[in-house]
Amino acid sequence: MEETTKPPVTGLVRPDGTPVRVLVVDDEPDLAEVLSAVLSYEGWQVRVAGDGASALRTAREFTPDAVVLDVMLPDIGGLEVLRRLRAEIPQVCVLFLTAKDAVEDRIAGITAGGDDYVTKPFSLEEVLARLRGLLRRAGMARAGDGNRLVVGDLVMDEDAREVTRAGHLVDLTPTEFELLRFLMRNPRRVLSKARILDRVWSYDFGGQAHVVELYISYLRRKIDAGAPPLIHTVRGVGYVIKPASG
């Protein structure tokens, strides 16, 4: 799991201000755990089911706003689960998650009532972006009140996806933004390269630590150039972000 404590809600919330509810349905325990951790890190309430029958039972009790649904399940197929979900919770957003990448499979999923479709292996930031988009478009979620992260004179507006340092706008790529967000949500906490890979890149990326090093160097050029450094290397452990005076 990513964290032992849940951070404050800083992104999307339900229209009444309560946390978004997401049900993850996948028969791969490791994948379900990673997805659950990442979605919980968004401040959302997450439940996990490993098969179709338990997914339907959980949905009745939990009433999710969105479901991340694997097409290939050991008992009831994902398309049938979707049909039954729609009958009981018509407004729920459904993101299909599957190893199938054939065009006919994608068409079948969307035709059956799915809202979007992501194939494995996938990027965690893509899954999050798809879910945020679905929830917004369906009117199931709105921006939370505390959508700013601050470390020293570095400020991130998560909803506007804008970053400034000392009032000056910093232009970041989507991956740089997600990496910085993970650091800023954990100020003064040393994060290992493995944890950063799990959070920012695909869950089965392959442990390419040099990619983390490369993107940290990109961030430093944009965030720390000409200013007291905020991003620090803890040799042999990982990286930490903290105010320049800390």
PDB file of N, CA and C in Angstrom, residues 147-245:
ATOM      1  N   ASN A 147      -7.616  22.199  -2.834  1.00  0.00           N
ATOM      2  CA  ASN A 147      -6.971  21.619  -4.006  1.00  0.00           C
ATOM      3  C   ASN A 147      -5.582  22.196  -4.268  1.00  0.00           C
ATOM      4  N   ARG A 148      -4.957  22.770  -3.242  1.00  0.00           N
ATOM      5  CA  ARG A 148      -3.624  23.346  -3.400  1.00  0.00           C
ATOM      6  C   ARG A 148      -2.642  22.630  -2.490  1.00  0.00           C
ATOM      7  N   LEU A 149      -1.485  22.316  -3.056  1.00  0.00           N
ATOM      8  CA  LEU A 149      -0.390  21.750  -2.282  1.00  0.00           C
ATOM      9  C   LEU A 149       0.709  22.805  -2.201  1.00  0.00           C
ATOM     10  N   VAL A 150       1.284  22.980  -1.025  1.00  0.00           N
ATOM     11  CA  VAL A 150       2.281  24.037  -0.822  1.00  0.00           C
ATOM     12  C   VAL A 150       3.495  23.468  -0.095  1.00  0.00           C
ATOM     13  N   VAL A 151       4.673  23.679  -0.669  1.00  0.00           N
ATOM     14  CA  VAL A 151       5.939  23.345  -0.017  1.00  0.00           C
ATOM     15  C   VAL A 151       6.850  24.560  -0.190  1.00  0.00           C
ATOM     16  N   GLY A 152       7.058  25.295   0.898  1.00  0.00           N
ATOM     17  CA  GLY A 152       7.835  26.524   0.792  1.00  0.00           C
ATOM     18  C   GLY A 152       7.137  27.499  -0.135  1.00  0.00           C
ATOM     19  N   ASP A 153       7.874  28.002  -1.141  1.00  0.00           N
ATOM     20  CA  ASP A 153       7.278  28.934  -2.104  1.00  0.00           C
ATOM     21  C   ASP A 153       6.808  28.220  -3.371  1.00  0.00           C
ATOM     22  N   LEU A 154       6.738  26.885  -3.305  1.00  0.00           N
ATOM     23  CA  LEU A 154       6.259  26.079  -4.423  1.00  0.00           C
ATOM     24  C   LEU A 154       4.783  25.757  -4.191  1.00  0.00           C
ATOM     25  N   VAL A 155       3.939  26.089  -5.163  1.00  0.00           N
ATOM     26  CA  VAL A 155       2.488  25.901  -5.026  1.00  0.00           C
ATOM     27  C   VAL A 155       1.961  25.113  -6.218  1.00  0.00           C
ATOM     28  N   MET A 156       1.168  24.077  -5.938  1.00  0.00           N
ATOM     29  CA  MET A 156       0.532  23.288  -6.993  1.00  0.00           C
ATOM     30  C   MET A 156      -0.977  23.394  -6.851  1.00  0.00           C
ATOM     31  N   ASP A 157      -1.647  23.824  -7.912  1.00  0.00           N
ATOM     32  CA  ASP A 157      -3.107  23.797  -8.004  1.00  0.00           C
ATOM     33  C   ASP A 157      -3.467  22.522  -8.755  1.00  0.00           C
ATOM     34  N   GLU A 158      -3.971  21.512  -8.032  1.00  0.00           N
ATOM     35  CA  GLU A 158      -4.212  20.208  -8.641  1.00  0.00           C
ATOM     36  C   GLU A 158      -5.295  20.239  -9.704  1.00  0.00           C
ATOM     37  N   ASP A 159      -6.332  21.025  -9.484  1.00  0.00           N
ATOM     38  CA  ASP A 159      -7.431  21.040 -10.448  1.00  0.00           C
ATOM     39  C   ASP A 159      -7.086  21.822 -11.710  1.00  0.00           C
ATOM     40  N   ALA A 160      -6.425  22.963 -11.539  1.00  0.00           N
ATOM     41  CA  ALA A 160      -5.993  23.741 -12.704  1.00  0.00           C
ATOM     42  C   ALA A 160      -4.742  23.145 -13.341  1.00  0.00           C
ATOM     43  N   ARG A 161      -4.105  22.194 -12.612  1.00  0.00           N
ATOM     44  CA  ARG A 161      -2.853  21.571 -13.056  1.00  0.00           C
ATOM     45  C   ARG A 161      -1.799  22.641 -13.358  1.00  0.00           C
ATOM     46  N   GLU A 162      -1.682  23.577 -12.413  1.00  0.00           N
ATOM     47  CA  GLU A 162      -0.696  24.646 -12.530  1.00  0.00           C
ATOM     48  C   GLU A 162       0.272  24.597 -11.350  1.00  0.00           C
ATOM     49  N   VAL A 163       1.525  24.892 -11.636  1.00  0.00           N
ATOM     50  CA  VAL A 163       2.561  24.929 -10.605  1.00  0.00           C
ATOM     51  C   VAL A 163       3.285  26.263 -10.697  1.00  0.00           C
ATOM     52  N   THR A 164       3.491  26.890  -9.542  1.00  0.00           N
ATOM     53  CA  THR A 164       4.263  28.132  -9.509  1.00  0.00           C
ATOM     54  C   THR A 164       5.328  28.038  -8.422  1.00  0.00           C
ATOM     55  N   ARG A 165       6.435  28.703  -8.656  1.00  0.00           N
ATOM     56  CA  ARG A 165       7.447  28.851  -7.606  1.00  0.00           C
ATOM     57  C   ARG A 165       7.754  30.333  -7.482  1.00  0.00           C
ATOM     58  N   ALA A 166       7.600  30.844  -6.281  1.00  0.00           N
ATOM     59  CA  ALA A 166       7.787  32.277  -6.008  1.00  0.00           C
ATOM     60  C   ALA A 166       6.934  33.110  -6.956  1.00  0.00           C
ATOM     61  N   GLY A 167       5.748  32.600  -7.269  1.00  0.00           N
ATOM     62  CA  GLY A 167       4.812  33.323  -8.119  1.00  0.00           C
ATOM     63  C   GLY A 167       5.017  33.151  -9.603  1.00  0.00           C
ATOM     64  N   HIS A 168       6.067  32.443 -10.014  1.00  0.00           N
ATOM     65  CA  HIS A 168       6.363  32.259 -11.432  1.00  0.00           C
ATOM     66  C   HIS A 168       5.855  30.889 -11.902  1.00  0.00           C
ATOM     67  N   LEU A 169       5.130  30.880 -13.003  1.00  0.00           N
ATOM     68  CA  LEU A 169       4.552  29.650 -13.521  1.00  0.00           C
ATOM     69  C   LEU A 169       5.644  28.703 -13.996  1.00  0.00           C
ATOM     70  N   VAL A 170       5.506  27.417 -13.643  1.00  0.00           N
ATOM     71  CA  VAL A 170       6.448  26.375 -14.046  1.00  0.00           C
ATOM     72  C   VAL A 170       5.721  25.440 -15.013  1.00  0.00           C
ATOM     73  N   ASP A 171       6.252  25.290 -16.201  1.00  0.00           N
ATOM     74  CA  ASP A 171       5.630  24.449 -17.230  1.00  0.00           C
ATOM     75  C   ASP A 171       6.116  23.000 -17.065  1.00  0.00           C
ATOM     76  N   LEU A 172       5.187  22.079 -16.784  1.00  0.00           N
ATOM     77  CA  LEU A 172       5.534  20.682 -16.563  1.00  0.00           C
ATOM     78  C   LEU A 172       4.794  19.767 -17.525  1.00  0.00           C
ATOM     79  N   THR A 173       5.429  18.663 -17.893  1.00  0.00           N
ATOM     80  CA  THR A 173       4.749  17.634 -18.677  1.00  0.00           C
ATOM     81  C   THR A 173       3.819  16.864 -17.734  1.00  0.00           C
ATOM     82  N   PRO A 174       2.857  16.080 -18.269  1.00  0.00           N
ATOM     83  CA  PRO A 174       1.963  15.304 -17.394  1.00  0.00           C
ATOM     84  C   PRO A 174       2.701  14.393 -16.413  1.00  0.00           C
ATOM     85  N   THR A 175       3.764  13.732 -16.875  1.00  0.00           N
ATOM     86  CA  THR A 175       4.502  12.841 -15.985  1.00  0.00           C
ATOM     87  C   THR A 175       5.258  13.630 -14.921  1.00  0.00           C
ATOM     88  N   GLU A 176       5.856  14.734 -15.299  1.00  0.00           N
ATOM     89  CA  GLU A 176       6.546  15.585 -14.323  1.00  0.00           C
ATOM     90  C   GLU A 176       5.567  16.090 -13.263  1.00  0.00           C
ATOM     91  N   PHE A 177       4.362  16.447 -13.713  1.00  0.00           N
ATOM     92  CA  PHE A 177       3.341  16.932 -12.781  1.00  0.00           C
ATOM     93  C   PHE A 177       2.981  15.857 -11.765  1.00  0.00           C
ATOM     94  N   GLU A 178       2.753  14.616 -12.239  1.00  0.00           N
ATOM     95  CA  GLU A 178       2.373  13.529 -11.331  1.00  0.00           C
ATOM     96  C   GLU A 178       3.511  13.203 -10.359  1.00  0.00           C
ATOM     97  N   LEU A 179       4.739  13.238 -10.838  1.00  0.00           N
ATOM     98  CA  LEU A 179       5.886  12.986  -9.969  1.00  0.00           C
ATOM     99  C   LEU A 179       5.989  14.063  -8.891  1.00  0.00           C
ATOM    100  N   LEU A 180       5.855  15.316  -9.302  1.00  0.00           N
ATOM    101  CA  LEU A 180       5.934  16.405  -8.331  1.00  0.00           C
ATOM    102  C   LEU A 180       4.782  16.330  -7.341  1.00  0.00           C
ATOM    103  N   ARG A 181       3.598  15.986  -7.824  1.00  0.00           N
ATOM    104  CA  ARG A 181       2.448  15.883  -6.926  1.00  0.00           C
ATOM    105  C   ARG A 181       2.704  14.823  -5.843  1.00  0.00           C
ATOM    106  N   PHE A 182       3.253  13.681  -6.245  1.00  0.00           N
ATOM    107  CA  PHE A 182       3.542  12.631  -5.273  1.00  0.00           C
ATOM    108  C   PHE A 182       4.538  13.120  -4.226  1.00  0.00           C
ATOM    109  N   LEU A 183       5.573  13.824  -4.668  1.00  0.00           N
ATOM    110  CA  LEU A 183       6.542  14.381  -3.730  1.00  0.00           C
ATOM    111  C   LEU A 183       5.883  15.397  -2.793  1.00  0.00           C
ATOM    112  N   MET A 184       5.058  16.289  -3.362  1.00  0.00           N
ATOM    113  CA  MET A 184       4.465  17.362  -2.562  1.00  0.00           C
ATOM    114  C   MET A 184       3.402  16.855  -1.603  1.00  0.00           C
ATOM    115  N   ARG A 185       2.806  15.720  -1.911  1.00  0.00           N
ATOM    116  CA  ARG A 185       1.837  15.140  -0.975  1.00  0.00           C
ATOM    117  C   ARG A 185       2.535  14.417   0.177  1.00  0.00           C
ATOM    118  N   ASN A 186       3.844  14.309   0.074  1.00  0.00           N
ATOM    119  CA  ASN A 186       4.639  13.657   1.121  1.00  0.00           C
ATOM    120  C   ASN A 186       5.817  14.531   1.529  1.00  0.00           C
ATOM    121  N   PRO A 187       5.583  15.782   1.922  1.00  0.00           N
ATOM    122  CA  PRO A 187       6.706  16.663   2.254  1.00  0.00           C
ATOM    123  C   PRO A 187       7.497  16.121   3.434  1.00  0.00           C
ATOM    124  N   ARG A 188       8.825  16.252   3.334  1.00  0.00           N
ATOM    125  CA  ARG A 188       9.768  15.805   4.363  1.00  0.00           C
ATOM    126  C   ARG A 188       9.810  14.287   4.513  1.00  0.00           C
ATOM    127  N   ARG A 189       9.111  13.554   3.654  1.00  0.00           N
ATOM    128  CA  ARG A 189       9.119  12.092   3.726  1.00  0.00           C
ATOM    129  C   ARG A 189       9.975  11.543   2.588  1.00  0.00           C
ATOM    130  N   VAL A 190      10.956  10.700   2.922  1.00  0.00           N
ATOM    131  CA  VAL A 190      11.818  10.122   1.906  1.00  0.00           C
ATOM    132  C   VAL A 190      11.051   9.030   1.159  1.00  0.00           C
ATOM    133  N   LEU A 191      11.014   9.141  -0.163  1.00  0.00           N
ATOM    134  CA  LEU A 191      10.294   8.199  -1.014  1.00  0.00           C
ATOM    135  C   LEU A 191      11.301   7.418  -1.847  1.00  0.00           C
ATOM    136  N   SER A 192      11.207   6.109  -1.795  1.00  0.00           N
ATOM    137  CA  SER A 192      12.134   5.268  -2.551  1.00  0.00           C
ATOM    138  C   SER A 192      11.787   5.305  -4.037  1.00  0.00           C
ATOM    139  N   LYS A 193      12.760   4.942  -4.859  1.00  0.00           N
ATOM    140  CA  LYS A 193      12.522   4.885  -6.298  1.00  0.00           C
ATOM    141  C   LYS A 193      11.437   3.872  -6.640  1.00  0.00           C
ATOM    142  N   ALA A 194      11.409   2.753  -5.900  1.00  0.00           N
ATOM    143  CA  ALA A 194      10.399   1.720  -6.158  1.00  0.00           C
ATOM    144  C   ALA A 194       8.997   2.248  -5.899  1.00  0.00           C
ATOM    145  N   ARG A 195       8.808   3.003  -4.814  1.00  0.00           N
ATOM    146  CA  ARG A 195       7.488   3.552  -4.506  1.00  0.00           C
ATOM    147  C   ARG A 195       7.084   4.587  -5.541  1.00  0.00           C
ATOM    148  N   ILE A 196       8.046   5.380  -5.990  1.00  0.00           N
ATOM    149  CA  ILE A 196       7.743   6.385  -7.005  1.00  0.00           C
ATOM    150  C   ILE A 196       7.335   5.707  -8.307  1.00  0.00           C
ATOM    151  N   LEU A 197       8.041   4.644  -8.693  1.00  0.00           N
ATOM    152  CA  LEU A 197       7.677   3.903  -9.902  1.00  0.00           C
ATOM    153  C   LEU A 197       6.260   3.368  -9.805  1.00  0.00           C
ATOM    154  N   ASP A 198       5.896   2.787  -8.666  1.00  0.00           N
ATOM    155  CA  ASP A 198       4.566   2.227  -8.476  1.00  0.00           C
ATOM    156  C   ASP A 198       3.493   3.301  -8.575  1.00  0.00           C
ATOM    157  N   ARG A 199       3.795   4.483  -8.062  1.00  0.00           N
ATOM    158  CA  ARG A 199       2.781   5.537  -8.014  1.00  0.00           C
ATOM    159  C   ARG A 199       2.641   6.295  -9.332  1.00  0.00           C
ATOM    160  N   VAL A 200       3.749   6.587  -9.964  1.00  0.00           N
ATOM    161  CA  VAL A 200       3.717   7.492 -11.119  1.00  0.00           C
ATOM    162  C   VAL A 200       3.679   6.745 -12.448  1.00  0.00           C
ATOM    163  N   TRP A 201       4.334   5.574 -12.494  1.00  0.00           N
ATOM    164  CA  TRP A 201       4.376   4.818 -13.731  1.00  0.00           C
ATOM    165  C   TRP A 201       3.544   3.547 -13.612  1.00  0.00           C
ATOM    166  N   SER A 202       3.576   2.731 -14.633  1.00  0.00           N
ATOM    167  CA  SER A 202       2.793   1.496 -14.630  1.00  0.00           C
ATOM    168  C   SER A 202       3.181   0.602 -13.468  1.00  0.00           C
ATOM    169  N   TYR A 203       2.179  -0.104 -12.943  1.00  0.00           N
ATOM    170  CA  TYR A 203       2.414  -0.967 -11.788  1.00  0.00           C
ATOM    171  C   TYR A 203       3.432  -2.059 -12.076  1.00  0.00           C
ATOM    172  N   ASP A 204       3.587  -2.483 -13.339  1.00  0.00           N
ATOM    173  CA  ASP A 204       4.563  -3.521 -13.669  1.00  0.00           C
ATOM    174  C   ASP A 204       5.654  -2.968 -14.581  1.00  0.00           C
ATOM    175  N   PHE A 205       6.078  -1.746 -14.270  1.00  0.00           N
ATOM    176  CA  PHE A 205       7.023  -1.043 -15.139  1.00  0.00           C
ATOM    177  C   PHE A 205       8.335  -1.776 -15.308  1.00  0.00           C
ATOM    178  N   GLY A 206       8.700  -2.592 -14.329  1.00  0.00           N
ATOM    179  CA  GLY A 206       9.921  -3.365 -14.467  1.00  0.00           C
ATOM    180  C   GLY A 206      11.080  -2.860 -13.631  1.00  0.00           C
ATOM    181  N   GLY A 207      10.793  -1.905 -12.738  1.00  0.00           N
ATOM    182  CA  GLY A 207      11.836  -1.450 -11.821  1.00  0.00           C
ATOM    183  C   GLY A 207      12.936  -0.646 -12.469  1.00  0.00           C
ATOM    184  N   GLN A 208      12.606   0.133 -13.491  1.00  0.00           N
ATOM    185  CA  GLN A 208      13.616   0.937 -14.178  1.00  0.00           C
ATOM    186  C   GLN A 208      13.920   2.204 -13.387  1.00  0.00           C
ATOM    187  N   ALA A 209      14.785   2.070 -12.384  1.00  0.00           N
ATOM    188  CA  ALA A 209      15.066   3.174 -11.472  1.00  0.00           C
ATOM    189  C   ALA A 209      15.663   4.376 -12.194  1.00  0.00           C
ATOM    190  N   HIS A 210      16.365   4.133 -13.304  1.00  0.00           N
ATOM    191  CA  HIS A 210      17.003   5.254 -14.000  1.00  0.00           C
ATOM    192  C   HIS A 210      15.968   6.225 -14.561  1.00  0.00           C
ATOM    193  N   VAL A 211      14.737   5.749 -14.814  1.00  0.00           N
ATOM    194  CA  VAL A 211      13.680   6.636 -15.293  1.00  0.00           C
ATOM    195  C   VAL A 211      13.311   7.641 -14.207  1.00  0.00           C
ATOM    196  N   VAL A 212      13.241   7.183 -12.959  1.00  0.00           N
ATOM    197  CA  VAL A 212      12.965   8.088 -11.847  1.00  0.00           C
ATOM    198  C   VAL A 212      14.079   9.128 -11.740  1.00  0.00           C
ATOM    199  N   GLU A 213      15.323   8.680 -11.817  1.00  0.00           N
ATOM    200  CA  GLU A 213      16.459   9.594 -11.740  1.00  0.00           C
ATOM    201  C   GLU A 213      16.387  10.656 -12.843  1.00  0.00           C
ATOM    202  N   LEU A 214      16.021  10.205 -14.041  1.00  0.00           N
ATOM    203  CA  LEU A 214      15.932  11.122 -15.174  1.00  0.00           C
ATOM    204  C   LEU A 214      14.876  12.192 -14.938  1.00  0.00           C
ATOM    205  N   TYR A 215      13.689  11.771 -14.477  1.00  0.00           N
ATOM    206  CA  TYR A 215      12.607  12.741 -14.284  1.00  0.00           C
ATOM    207  C   TYR A 215      12.841  13.636 -13.068  1.00  0.00           C
ATOM    208  N   ILE A 216      13.529  13.127 -12.071  1.00  0.00           N
ATOM    209  CA  ILE A 216      13.914  13.989 -10.950  1.00  0.00           C
ATOM    210  C   ILE A 216      14.839  15.092 -11.456  1.00  0.00           C
ATOM    211  N   SER A 217      15.751  14.739 -12.360  1.00  0.00           N
ATOM    212  CA  SER A 217      16.659  15.749 -12.910  1.00  0.00           C
ATOM    213  C   SER A 217      15.892  16.789 -13.726  1.00  0.00           C
ATOM    214  N   TYR A 218      14.860  16.331 -14.474  1.00  0.00           N
ATOM    215  CA  TYR A 218      14.021  17.275 -15.222  1.00  0.00           C
ATOM    216  C   TYR A 218      13.337  18.259 -14.266  1.00  0.00           C
ATOM    217  N   LEU A 219      12.764  17.710 -13.177  1.00  0.00           N
ATOM    218  CA  LEU A 219      12.069  18.567 -12.214  1.00  0.00           C
ATOM    219  C   LEU A 219      13.018  19.575 -11.578  1.00  0.00           C
ATOM    220  N   ARG A 220      14.202  19.122 -11.238  1.00  0.00           N
ATOM    221  CA  ARG A 220      15.162  20.025 -10.600  1.00  0.00           C
ATOM    222  C   ARG A 220      15.505  21.200 -11.505  1.00  0.00           C
ATOM    223  N   ARG A 221      15.661  20.928 -12.797  1.00  0.00           N
ATOM    224  CA  ARG A 221      15.978  22.015 -13.732  1.00  0.00           C
ATOM    225  C   ARG A 221      14.864  23.058 -13.772  1.00  0.00           C
ATOM    226  N   LYS A 222      13.622  22.596 -13.590  1.00  0.00           N
ATOM    227  CA  LYS A 222      12.483  23.515 -13.700  1.00  0.00           C
ATOM    228  C   LYS A 222      12.095  24.126 -12.355  1.00  0.00           C
ATOM    229  N   ILE A 223      12.224  23.343 -11.279  1.00  0.00           N
ATOM    230  CA  ILE A 223      11.771  23.797  -9.963  1.00  0.00           C
ATOM    231  C   ILE A 223      12.876  24.515  -9.186  1.00  0.00           C
ATOM    232  N   ASP A 224      14.081  23.952  -9.223  1.00  0.00           N
ATOM    233  CA  ASP A 224      15.158  24.447  -8.364  1.00  0.00           C
ATOM    234  C   ASP A 224      16.155  25.360  -9.064  1.00  0.00           C
ATOM    235  N   ALA A 225      16.006  25.548 -10.368  1.00  0.00           N
ATOM    236  CA  ALA A 225      16.974  26.368 -11.113  1.00  0.00           C
ATOM    237  C   ALA A 225      17.005  27.799 -10.574  1.00  0.00           C
ATOM    238  N   GLY A 226      18.183  28.244 -10.145  1.00  0.00           N
ATOM    239  CA  GLY A 226      18.348  29.614  -9.683  1.00  0.00           C
ATOM    240  C   GLY A 226      17.691  29.910  -8.351  1.00  0.00           C
ATOM    241  N   ALA A 227      17.320  28.874  -7.607  1.00  0.00           N
ATOM    242  CA  ALA A 227      16.653  29.074  -6.320  1.00  0.00           C
ATOM    243  C   ALA A 227      17.168  28.039  -5.326  1.00  0.00           C
ATOM    244  N   PRO A 228      16.984  28.268  -4.030  1.00  0.00           N
ATOM    245  CA  PRO A 228      17.389  27.254  -3.049  1.00  0.00           C
ATOM    246  C   PRO A 228      16.682  25.930  -3.349  1.00  0.00           C
ATOM    247  N   PRO A 229      17.380  24.804  -3.346  1.00  0.00           N
ATOM    248  CA  PRO A 229      16.781  23.538  -3.755  1.00  0.00           C
ATOM    249  C   PRO A 229      15.698  23.053  -2.794  1.00  0.00           C
ATOM    250  N   LEU A 230      14.641  22.490  -3.390  1.00  0.00           N
ATOM    251  CA  LEU A 230      13.556  21.880  -2.625  1.00  0.00           C
ATOM    252  C   LEU A 230      13.621  20.354  -2.696  1.00  0.00           C
ATOM    253  N   ILE A 231      14.106  19.830  -3.828  1.00  0.00           N
ATOM    254  CA  ILE A 231      14.169  18.383  -4.040  1.00  0.00           C
ATOM    255  C   ILE A 231      15.563  17.888  -3.668  1.00  0.00           C
ATOM    256  N   HIS A 232      15.624  16.925  -2.761  1.00  0.00           N
ATOM    257  CA  HIS A 232      16.902  16.447  -2.247  1.00  0.00           C
ATOM    258  C   HIS A 232      17.022  14.937  -2.441  1.00  0.00           C
ATOM    259  N   THR A 233      18.253  14.490  -2.680  1.00  0.00           N
ATOM    260  CA  THR A 233      18.559  13.061  -2.782  1.00  0.00           C
ATOM    261  C   THR A 233      19.051  12.554  -1.437  1.00  0.00           C
ATOM    262  N   VAL A 234      18.454  11.467  -0.979  1.00  0.00           N
ATOM    263  CA  VAL A 234      18.950  10.777   0.211  1.00  0.00           C
ATOM    264  C   VAL A 234      19.674   9.544  -0.313  1.00  0.00           C
ATOM    265  N   ARG A 235      20.977   9.612  -0.335  1.00  0.00           N
ATOM    266  CA  ARG A 235      21.790   8.608  -1.008  1.00  0.00           C
ATOM    267  C   ARG A 235      21.468   7.189  -0.523  1.00  0.00           C
ATOM    268  N   GLY A 236      21.209   6.313  -1.489  1.00  0.00           N
ATOM    269  CA  GLY A 236      20.919   4.921  -1.186  1.00  0.00           C
ATOM    270  C   GLY A 236      19.491   4.671  -0.733  1.00  0.00           C
ATOM    271  N   VAL A 237      18.683   5.725  -0.629  1.00  0.00           N
ATOM    272  CA  VAL A 237      17.303   5.563  -0.152  1.00  0.00           C
ATOM    273  C   VAL A 237      16.298   6.061  -1.183  1.00  0.00           C
ATOM    274  N   GLY A 238      16.365   7.362  -1.511  1.00  0.00           N
ATOM    275  CA  GLY A 238      15.400   7.904  -2.465  1.00  0.00           C
ATOM    276  C   GLY A 238      15.448   9.419  -2.494  1.00  0.00           C
ATOM    277  N   TYR A 239      14.261  10.046  -2.542  1.00  0.00           N
ATOM    278  CA  TYR A 239      14.171  11.493  -2.705  1.00  0.00           C
ATOM    279  C   TYR A 239      13.165  12.073  -1.703  1.00  0.00           C
ATOM    280  N   VAL A 240      13.387  13.345  -1.379  1.00  0.00           N
ATOM    281  CA  VAL A 240      12.500  14.035  -0.460  1.00  0.00           C
ATOM    282  C   VAL A 240      12.353  15.473  -0.908  1.00  0.00           C
ATOM    283  N   ILE A 241      11.163  16.046  -0.722  1.00  0.00           N
ATOM    284  CA  ILE A 241      10.943  17.456  -0.989  1.00  0.00           C
ATOM    285  C   ILE A 241      10.624  18.142   0.335  1.00  0.00           C
ATOM    286  N   LYS A 242      11.265  19.279   0.573  1.00  0.00           N
ATOM    287  CA  LYS A 242      11.032  20.007   1.807  1.00  0.00           C
ATOM    288  C   LYS A 242      11.375  21.474   1.583  1.00  0.00           C
ATOM    289  N   PRO A 243      10.796  22.358   2.396  1.00  0.00           N
ATOM    290  CA  PRO A 243      11.093  23.786   2.227  1.00  0.00           C
ATOM    291  C   PRO A 243      12.585  24.059   2.295  1.00  0.00           C
ATOM    292  N   ALA A 244      13.021  25.056   1.542  1.00  0.00           N
ATOM    293  CA  ALA A 244      14.445  25.362   1.479  1.00  0.00           C
ATOM    294  C   ALA A 244      15.022  25.687   2.847  1.00  0.00           C
ATOM    295  N   SER A 245      14.193  26.221   3.741  1.00  0.00           N
ATOM    296  CA  SER A 245      14.661  26.570   5.067  1.00  0.00           C
ATOM    297  C   SER A 245      14.621  25.381   6.023  1.00  0.00           C
TER     298      SER A 245
END
